[in-house]
Coordinates of C-alpha atoms and ligand atoms in Angstrom, one line a residue:
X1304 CA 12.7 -4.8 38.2
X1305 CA 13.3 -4.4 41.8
X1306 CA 15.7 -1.4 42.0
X1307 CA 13.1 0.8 39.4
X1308 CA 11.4 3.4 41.9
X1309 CA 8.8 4.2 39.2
X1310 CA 6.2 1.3 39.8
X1311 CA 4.8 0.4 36.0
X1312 CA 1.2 1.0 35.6
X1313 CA 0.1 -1.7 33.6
X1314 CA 1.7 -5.1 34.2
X1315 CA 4.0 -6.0 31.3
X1316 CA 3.0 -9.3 29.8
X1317 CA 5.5 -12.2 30.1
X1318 CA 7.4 -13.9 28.0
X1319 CA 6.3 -17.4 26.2
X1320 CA 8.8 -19.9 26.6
X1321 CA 8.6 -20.1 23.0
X1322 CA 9.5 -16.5 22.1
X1323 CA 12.6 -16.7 25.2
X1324 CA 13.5 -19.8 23.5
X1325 CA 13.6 -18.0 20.0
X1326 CA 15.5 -15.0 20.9
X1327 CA 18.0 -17.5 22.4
X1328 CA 18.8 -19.4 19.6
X1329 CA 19.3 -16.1 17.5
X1330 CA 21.6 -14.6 19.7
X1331 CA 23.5 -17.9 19.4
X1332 CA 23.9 -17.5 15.8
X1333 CA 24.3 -14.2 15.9
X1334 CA 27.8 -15.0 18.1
X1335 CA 28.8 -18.0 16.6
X1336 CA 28.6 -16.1 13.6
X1337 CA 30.9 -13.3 15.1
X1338 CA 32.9 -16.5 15.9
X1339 CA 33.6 -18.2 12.7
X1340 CA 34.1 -14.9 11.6
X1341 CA 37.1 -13.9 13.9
X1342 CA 38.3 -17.5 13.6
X1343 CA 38.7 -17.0 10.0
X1344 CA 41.0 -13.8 9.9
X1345 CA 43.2 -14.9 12.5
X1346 CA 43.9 -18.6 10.9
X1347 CA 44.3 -16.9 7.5
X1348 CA 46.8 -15.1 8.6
X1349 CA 48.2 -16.9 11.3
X1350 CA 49.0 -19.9 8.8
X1351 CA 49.9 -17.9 6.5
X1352 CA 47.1 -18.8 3.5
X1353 CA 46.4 -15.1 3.2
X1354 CA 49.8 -15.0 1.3
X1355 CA 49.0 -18.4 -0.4
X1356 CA 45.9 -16.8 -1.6
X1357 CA 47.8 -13.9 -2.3
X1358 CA 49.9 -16.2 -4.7
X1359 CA 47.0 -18.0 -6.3
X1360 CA 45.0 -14.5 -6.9
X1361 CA 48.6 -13.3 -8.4
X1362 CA 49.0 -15.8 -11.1
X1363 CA 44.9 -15.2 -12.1
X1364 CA 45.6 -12.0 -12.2
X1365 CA 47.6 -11.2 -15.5
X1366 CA 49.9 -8.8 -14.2
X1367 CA 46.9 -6.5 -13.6
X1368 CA 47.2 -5.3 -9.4
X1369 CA 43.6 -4.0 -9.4
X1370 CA 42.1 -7.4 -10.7
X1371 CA 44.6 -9.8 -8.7
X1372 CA 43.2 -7.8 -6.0
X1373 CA 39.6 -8.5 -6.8
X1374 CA 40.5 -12.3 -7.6
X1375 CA 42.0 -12.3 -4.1
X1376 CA 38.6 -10.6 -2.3
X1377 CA 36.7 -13.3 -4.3
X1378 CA 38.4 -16.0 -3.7
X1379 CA 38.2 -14.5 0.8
X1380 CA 34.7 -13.8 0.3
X1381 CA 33.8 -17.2 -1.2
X1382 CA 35.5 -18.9 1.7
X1383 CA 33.9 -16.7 4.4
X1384 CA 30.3 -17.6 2.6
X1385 CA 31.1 -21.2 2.1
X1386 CA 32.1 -21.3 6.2
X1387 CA 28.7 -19.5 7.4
X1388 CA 26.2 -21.1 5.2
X1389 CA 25.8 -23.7 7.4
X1390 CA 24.7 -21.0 10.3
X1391 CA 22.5 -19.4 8.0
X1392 CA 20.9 -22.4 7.1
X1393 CA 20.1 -22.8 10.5
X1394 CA 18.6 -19.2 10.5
X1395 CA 16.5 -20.0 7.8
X1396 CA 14.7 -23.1 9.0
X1397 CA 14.9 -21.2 12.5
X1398 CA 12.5 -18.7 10.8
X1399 CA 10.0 -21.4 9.6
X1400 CA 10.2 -23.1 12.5
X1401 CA 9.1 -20.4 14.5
X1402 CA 6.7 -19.7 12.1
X1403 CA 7.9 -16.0 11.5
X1404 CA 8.7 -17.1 7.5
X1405 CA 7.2 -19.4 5.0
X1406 CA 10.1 -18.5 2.6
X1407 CA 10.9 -21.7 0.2
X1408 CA 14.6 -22.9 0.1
X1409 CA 14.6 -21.8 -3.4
X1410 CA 14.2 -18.3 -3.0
X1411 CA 16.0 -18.4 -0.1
X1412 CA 19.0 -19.9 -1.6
X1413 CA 18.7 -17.2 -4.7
X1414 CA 18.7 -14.2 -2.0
X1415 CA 22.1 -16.0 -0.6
X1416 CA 23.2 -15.7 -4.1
X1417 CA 22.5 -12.2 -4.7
X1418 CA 23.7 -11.0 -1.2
X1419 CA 27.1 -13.2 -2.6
X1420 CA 26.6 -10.9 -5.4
X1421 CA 26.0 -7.4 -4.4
X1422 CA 28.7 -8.1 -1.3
X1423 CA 31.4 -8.7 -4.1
X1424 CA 30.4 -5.9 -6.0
X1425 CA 30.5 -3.4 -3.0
X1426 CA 33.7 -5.1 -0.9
X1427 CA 35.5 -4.6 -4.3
X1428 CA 34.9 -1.5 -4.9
X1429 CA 35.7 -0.1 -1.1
X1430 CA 38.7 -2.9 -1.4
X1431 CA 40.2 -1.3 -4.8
X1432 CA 39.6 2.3 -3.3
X1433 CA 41.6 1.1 -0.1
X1434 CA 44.5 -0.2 -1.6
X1435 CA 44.6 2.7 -4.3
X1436 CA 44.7 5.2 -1.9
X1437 CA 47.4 2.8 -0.1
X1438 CA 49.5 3.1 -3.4
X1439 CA 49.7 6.4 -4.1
X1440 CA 49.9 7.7 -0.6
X1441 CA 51.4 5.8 2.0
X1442 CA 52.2 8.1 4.2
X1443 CA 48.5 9.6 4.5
X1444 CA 46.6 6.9 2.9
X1445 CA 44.3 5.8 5.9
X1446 CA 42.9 9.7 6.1
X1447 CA 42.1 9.9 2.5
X1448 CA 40.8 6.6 2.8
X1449 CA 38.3 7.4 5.4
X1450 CA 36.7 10.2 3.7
X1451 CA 36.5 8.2 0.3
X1452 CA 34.8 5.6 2.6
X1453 CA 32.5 8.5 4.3
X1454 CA 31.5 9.4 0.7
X1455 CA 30.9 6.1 -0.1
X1456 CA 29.1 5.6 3.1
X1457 CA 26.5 9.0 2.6
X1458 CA 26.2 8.1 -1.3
X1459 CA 25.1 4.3 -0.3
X1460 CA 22.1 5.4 1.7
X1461 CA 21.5 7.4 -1.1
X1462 CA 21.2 4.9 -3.2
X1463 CA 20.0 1.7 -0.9
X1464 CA 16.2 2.5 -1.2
X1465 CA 16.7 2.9 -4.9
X1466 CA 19.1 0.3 -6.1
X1467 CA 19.6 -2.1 -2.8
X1468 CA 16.6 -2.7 -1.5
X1469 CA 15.0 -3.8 -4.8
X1470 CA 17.2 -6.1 -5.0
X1471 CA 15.8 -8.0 -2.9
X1472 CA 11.9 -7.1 -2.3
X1473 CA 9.1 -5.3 -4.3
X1474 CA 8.3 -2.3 -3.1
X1475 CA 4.9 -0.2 -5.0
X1476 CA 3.3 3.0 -4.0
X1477 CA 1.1 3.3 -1.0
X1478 CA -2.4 2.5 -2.7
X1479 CA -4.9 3.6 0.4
X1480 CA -5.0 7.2 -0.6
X1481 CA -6.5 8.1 3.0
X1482 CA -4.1 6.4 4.9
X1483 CA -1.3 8.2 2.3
X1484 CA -2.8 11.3 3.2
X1485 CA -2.2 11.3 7.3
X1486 CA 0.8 9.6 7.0
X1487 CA 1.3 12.8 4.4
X1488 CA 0.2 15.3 7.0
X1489 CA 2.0 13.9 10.4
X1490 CA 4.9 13.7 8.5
X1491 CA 4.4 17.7 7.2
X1492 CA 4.2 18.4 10.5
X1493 CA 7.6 16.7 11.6
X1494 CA 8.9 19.4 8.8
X1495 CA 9.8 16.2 6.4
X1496 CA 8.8 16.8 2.8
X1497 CA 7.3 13.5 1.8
X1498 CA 9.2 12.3 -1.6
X1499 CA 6.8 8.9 -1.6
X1500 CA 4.7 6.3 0.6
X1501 CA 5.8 2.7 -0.4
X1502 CA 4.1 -0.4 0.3
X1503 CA 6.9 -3.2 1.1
X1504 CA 6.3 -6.6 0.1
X1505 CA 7.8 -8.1 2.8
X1506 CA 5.3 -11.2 3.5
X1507 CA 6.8 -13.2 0.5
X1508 CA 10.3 -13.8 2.9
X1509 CA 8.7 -12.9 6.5
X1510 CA 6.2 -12.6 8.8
X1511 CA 7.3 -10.0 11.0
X1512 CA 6.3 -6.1 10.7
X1513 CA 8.5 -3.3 10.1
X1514 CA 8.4 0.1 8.6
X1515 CA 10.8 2.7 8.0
X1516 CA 11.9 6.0 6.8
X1517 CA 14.8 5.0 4.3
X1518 CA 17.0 6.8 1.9
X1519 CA 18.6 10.4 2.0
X1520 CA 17.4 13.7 0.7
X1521 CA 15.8 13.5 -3.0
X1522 CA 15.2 9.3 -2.0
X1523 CA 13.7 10.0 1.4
X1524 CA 10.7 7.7 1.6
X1525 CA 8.2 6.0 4.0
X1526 CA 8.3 1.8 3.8
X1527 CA 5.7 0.1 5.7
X1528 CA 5.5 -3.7 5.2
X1529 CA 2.8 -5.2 3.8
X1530 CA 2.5 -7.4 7.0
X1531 CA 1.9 -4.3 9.1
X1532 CA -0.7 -2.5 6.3
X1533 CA -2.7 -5.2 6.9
X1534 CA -2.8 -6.4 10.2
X1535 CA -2.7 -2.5 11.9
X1536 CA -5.3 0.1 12.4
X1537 CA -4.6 3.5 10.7
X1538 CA -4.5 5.1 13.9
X1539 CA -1.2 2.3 15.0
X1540 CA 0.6 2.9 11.8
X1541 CA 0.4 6.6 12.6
X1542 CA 2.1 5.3 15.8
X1543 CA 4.6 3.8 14.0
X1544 CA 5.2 6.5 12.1
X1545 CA 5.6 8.8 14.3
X1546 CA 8.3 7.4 15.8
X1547 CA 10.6 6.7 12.6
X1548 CA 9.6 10.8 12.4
X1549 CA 10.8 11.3 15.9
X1550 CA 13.9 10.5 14.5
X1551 CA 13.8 12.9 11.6
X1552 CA 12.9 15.6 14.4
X1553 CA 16.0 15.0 16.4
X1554 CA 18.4 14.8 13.3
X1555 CA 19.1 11.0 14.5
X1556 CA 20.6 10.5 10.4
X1557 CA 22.9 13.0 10.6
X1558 CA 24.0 12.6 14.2
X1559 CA 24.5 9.3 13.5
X1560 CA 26.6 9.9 10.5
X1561 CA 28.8 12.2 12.8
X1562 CA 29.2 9.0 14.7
X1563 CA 30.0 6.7 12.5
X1564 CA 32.5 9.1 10.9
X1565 CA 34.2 9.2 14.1
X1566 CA 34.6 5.1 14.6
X1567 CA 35.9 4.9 11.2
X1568 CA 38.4 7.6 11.9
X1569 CA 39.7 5.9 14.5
X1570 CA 39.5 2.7 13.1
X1571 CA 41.6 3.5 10.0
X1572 CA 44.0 4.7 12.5
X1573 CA 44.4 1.8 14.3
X1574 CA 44.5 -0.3 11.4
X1575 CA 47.3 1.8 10.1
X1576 CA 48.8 1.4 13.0
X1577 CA 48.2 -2.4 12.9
X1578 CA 49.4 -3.1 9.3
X1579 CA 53.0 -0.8 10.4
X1580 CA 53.5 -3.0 13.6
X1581 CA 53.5 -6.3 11.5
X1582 CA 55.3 -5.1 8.6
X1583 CA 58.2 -3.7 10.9
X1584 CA 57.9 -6.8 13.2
X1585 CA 58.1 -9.0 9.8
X1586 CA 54.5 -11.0 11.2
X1587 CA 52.5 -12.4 8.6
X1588 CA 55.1 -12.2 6.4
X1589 CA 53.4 -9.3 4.3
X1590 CA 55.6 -7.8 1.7
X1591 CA 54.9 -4.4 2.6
X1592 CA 51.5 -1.9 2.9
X1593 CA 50.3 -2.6 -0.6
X1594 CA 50.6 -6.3 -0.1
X1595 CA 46.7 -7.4 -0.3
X1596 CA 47.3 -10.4 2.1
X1597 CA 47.5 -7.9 4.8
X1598 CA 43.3 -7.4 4.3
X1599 CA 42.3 -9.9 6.5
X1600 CA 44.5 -8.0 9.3
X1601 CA 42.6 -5.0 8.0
X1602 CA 39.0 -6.3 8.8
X1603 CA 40.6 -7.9 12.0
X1604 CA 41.1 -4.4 13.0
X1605 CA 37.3 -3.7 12.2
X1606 CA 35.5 -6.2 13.6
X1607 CA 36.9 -6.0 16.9
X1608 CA 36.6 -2.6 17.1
X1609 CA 33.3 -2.8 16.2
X1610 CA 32.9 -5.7 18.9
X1611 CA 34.7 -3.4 21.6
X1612 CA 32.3 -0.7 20.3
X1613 CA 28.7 -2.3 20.0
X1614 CA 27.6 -1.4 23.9
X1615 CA 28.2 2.0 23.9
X1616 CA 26.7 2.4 20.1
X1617 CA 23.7 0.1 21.1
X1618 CA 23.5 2.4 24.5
X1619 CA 23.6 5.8 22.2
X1620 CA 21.2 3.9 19.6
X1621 CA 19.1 3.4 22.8
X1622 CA 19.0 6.6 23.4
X1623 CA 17.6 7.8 20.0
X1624 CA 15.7 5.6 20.3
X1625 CA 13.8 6.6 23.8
X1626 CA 13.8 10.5 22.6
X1627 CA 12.0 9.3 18.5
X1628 CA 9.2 7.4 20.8
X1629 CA 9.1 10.5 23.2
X1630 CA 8.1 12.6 19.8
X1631 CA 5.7 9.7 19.3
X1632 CA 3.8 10.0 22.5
X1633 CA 3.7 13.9 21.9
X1634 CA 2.3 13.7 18.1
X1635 CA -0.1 11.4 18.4
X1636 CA -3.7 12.2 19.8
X1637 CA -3.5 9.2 22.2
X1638 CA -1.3 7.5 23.5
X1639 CA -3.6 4.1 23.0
X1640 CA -2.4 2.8 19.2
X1641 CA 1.6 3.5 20.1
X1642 CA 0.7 0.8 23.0
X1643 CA -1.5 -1.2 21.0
X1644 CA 1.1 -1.9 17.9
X1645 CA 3.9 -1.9 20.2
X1646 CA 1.9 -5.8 21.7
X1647 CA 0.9 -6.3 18.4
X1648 CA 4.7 -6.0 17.1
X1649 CA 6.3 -7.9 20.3
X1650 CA 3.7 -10.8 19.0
X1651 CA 4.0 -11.0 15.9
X1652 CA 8.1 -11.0 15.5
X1653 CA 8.5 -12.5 18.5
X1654 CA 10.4 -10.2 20.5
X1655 CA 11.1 -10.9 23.7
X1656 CA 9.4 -7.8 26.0
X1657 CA 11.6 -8.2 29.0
X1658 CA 15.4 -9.4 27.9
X1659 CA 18.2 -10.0 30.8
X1660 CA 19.6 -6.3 31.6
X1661 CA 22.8 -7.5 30.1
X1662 CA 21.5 -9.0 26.9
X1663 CA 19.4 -5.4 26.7
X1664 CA 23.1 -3.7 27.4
X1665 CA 25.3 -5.6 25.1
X1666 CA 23.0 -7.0 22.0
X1667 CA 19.8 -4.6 21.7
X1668 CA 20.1 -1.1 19.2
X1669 CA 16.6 -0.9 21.1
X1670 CA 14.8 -0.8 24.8
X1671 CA 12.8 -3.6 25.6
X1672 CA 9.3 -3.2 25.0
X1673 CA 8.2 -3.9 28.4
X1674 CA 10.4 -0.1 29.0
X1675 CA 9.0 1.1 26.2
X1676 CA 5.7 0.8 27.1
X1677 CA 6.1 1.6 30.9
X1678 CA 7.1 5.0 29.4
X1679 CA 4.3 5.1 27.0
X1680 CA 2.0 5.1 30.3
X1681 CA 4.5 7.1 32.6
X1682 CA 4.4 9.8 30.0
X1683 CA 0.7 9.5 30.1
X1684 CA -0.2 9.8 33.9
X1685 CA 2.3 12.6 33.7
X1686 CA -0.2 14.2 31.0
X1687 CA -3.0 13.1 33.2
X1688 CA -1.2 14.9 36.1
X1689 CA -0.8 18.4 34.2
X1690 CA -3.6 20.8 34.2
X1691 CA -4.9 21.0 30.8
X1692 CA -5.6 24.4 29.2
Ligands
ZN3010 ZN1 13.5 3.9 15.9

């Protein structure tokens, strides 16, 4: 870049067309996803079918508010699926084509079905909460409702390691005691009690390599895909590592939390806010706060705040980011595997090293590669530059 004053040692490796060309496309589908998405709220309740849903979910309801509710959510939630198959179709055979999954359409099609599944199960149950707290206090309902939703939020990661994620992919103890055992000690010396190493079967849906550090408190645990146990030297996953432990070290969890407590603060403000000025303006035609064909104006509210929101959340991500690899650079004994698995990853998922600054600003929770790496070796020549004791 011509306005960086800090030359980078090693030349960063260009882009393939290919992988330019792939990170393209998914950033398509990624906003015409967004799209479809926004298009849906507004026309449902622009033209008024929220309250003809409303209607239909009434009369399959027997009487019963809390299930003509969920028949309502199902009935919005199998539209929404039915209108962005067809984009994650696309996603799918984008995968194969790429070569980054040999994932059969049938097992693809049965994860769709149980993402259906486990999205019904958990919209209903925030939904219910929502318009229960709406019910029985209207005046102060969006407060309580965002600390029921913070609870639900903490108690989710709780559980996602345990109950989510194997829903969806197999998941068995680390079985290379030696590699258990530094993975054990680097992350003792993070000060994180280790509560279990987990080999993740990720190779049956992808070919990409990831690891993580999932769960909270007694579920705490280490994943590393199976795609990166086998392809990576010990000394690269200790890399890895010890940058999902840079994050431990920095409290990135519960400063995150903290953030995300305060977006959804101000989000159920504003969509308090939102669901007053249509009822007292008579839009929409909603018969009042507990009226459930107001939800779509409800995740309106969300998902452009959450749009308005995702540069300066992807800049503060960035940021985490940047300080969990600094811990890296420091805890490992050289600085060569965090380099080495950083190509290796960039490779093998495809990644583009150098994005456009604004796609890097607006879209990536991450810094490019090419950055990361030029700080891998600034950081080094810095230690090259120090006197040693
Ligand atoms: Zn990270």
């Amino acid at each position: 870049m011509a306005d960086d004053p800090t030359p980078v040692q090693t030349p960063v490796q260009a882009d393939t067309p290919e992988a330019r060309r792939y990170n393209r496309i998914r950033r398509w589908l990624d906003i015409a996803d967004f799209v479809v998405g926004f298009v849906f709220l507004v026309v449902l309740l622009v033209t008024g079918w929220s309250s003809a849903l409303r209607d239909v979910a009434i009369r399959f309801g027997s009487q019963v508010y809390g299930l003509q509710l969920f028949v309502y959510l199902a009935l919005l939630l199998a539209i929404s699926k039915a209108l962005g198959l067809g984009l994650e179709y696309y996603g799918f055979r984008l995968e194969r084509r790429y070569k980054l999954s040999n994932q059969r359409f049938p097992s693809w099609a049965w994860d769709e079905a149980k993402g259906f599944l486990v999205g019904l199960v958990l919209g209903s149950i925030v939904v219910e909460l929502l318009y229960y707290t709406i019910r029985e206090w209207p005046q102060h309902w969006w407060m309580l409702a965002w600390a029921l939703f913070m609870g639900l939020f903490i108690l989710l990661a709780q559980l996602a390691p345990v109950m989510l994620f194997p829903i969806f992919y197999k998941f068995e103890p680390l079985d290379n005691e030696d590699l258990r055992r530094r993975l054990v000690v680097l992350s003792e010396r993070a000060g994180m009690r280790v509560r279990g190493v987990y080999r993740w079967k990720l190779s049956e849906k992808s070919k990409k390599a990831n690891a993580a550090l999932t769960g909270l408190g007694a579920t705490r645990r280490i994943i590393l895909a199976d795609t990166l146990l086998d392809n990576y030297s010990a000394e690269e996953i200790e890399a890895v590592l010890a940058h999902e432990l840079g994050h431990q070290v920095h409290r990135h969890i519960l400063k995150s939390i903290f953030v995300q407590a305060a977006v959804t603060f101000v989000g159920f403000w504003a969509a308090n806010w939102a669901l007053h000025f249509a009822i007292d303006r008579h839009l929409f035609d909603f018969d009042g706060l507990h009226d459930f064909a107001n939800l779509p104006l409800l995740a309106l509210v969300s998902v452009v705040l959450s749009f308005l929101l995702m540069p300066a959340l992807n800049a503060y991500s960035r940021y985490n980011e940047r300080q969990a690899d600094r811990y890296a650079f420091e805890s490992i004994s050289s600085i060569e595997p965090f380099i080495s698995s950083m190509n290796k990853l960039a490779e093998q998922n495809l990644a583009e090293r150098l994005p456009s600054k604004w796609v890097e600003w607006f879209f990536h929770s991450h810094p490019s590669i090419a950055k990361r790496l030029a700080a891998a070796n600034e950081w080094e020549k810095m230690q090259g530059a120090s006197p040693q004791a």
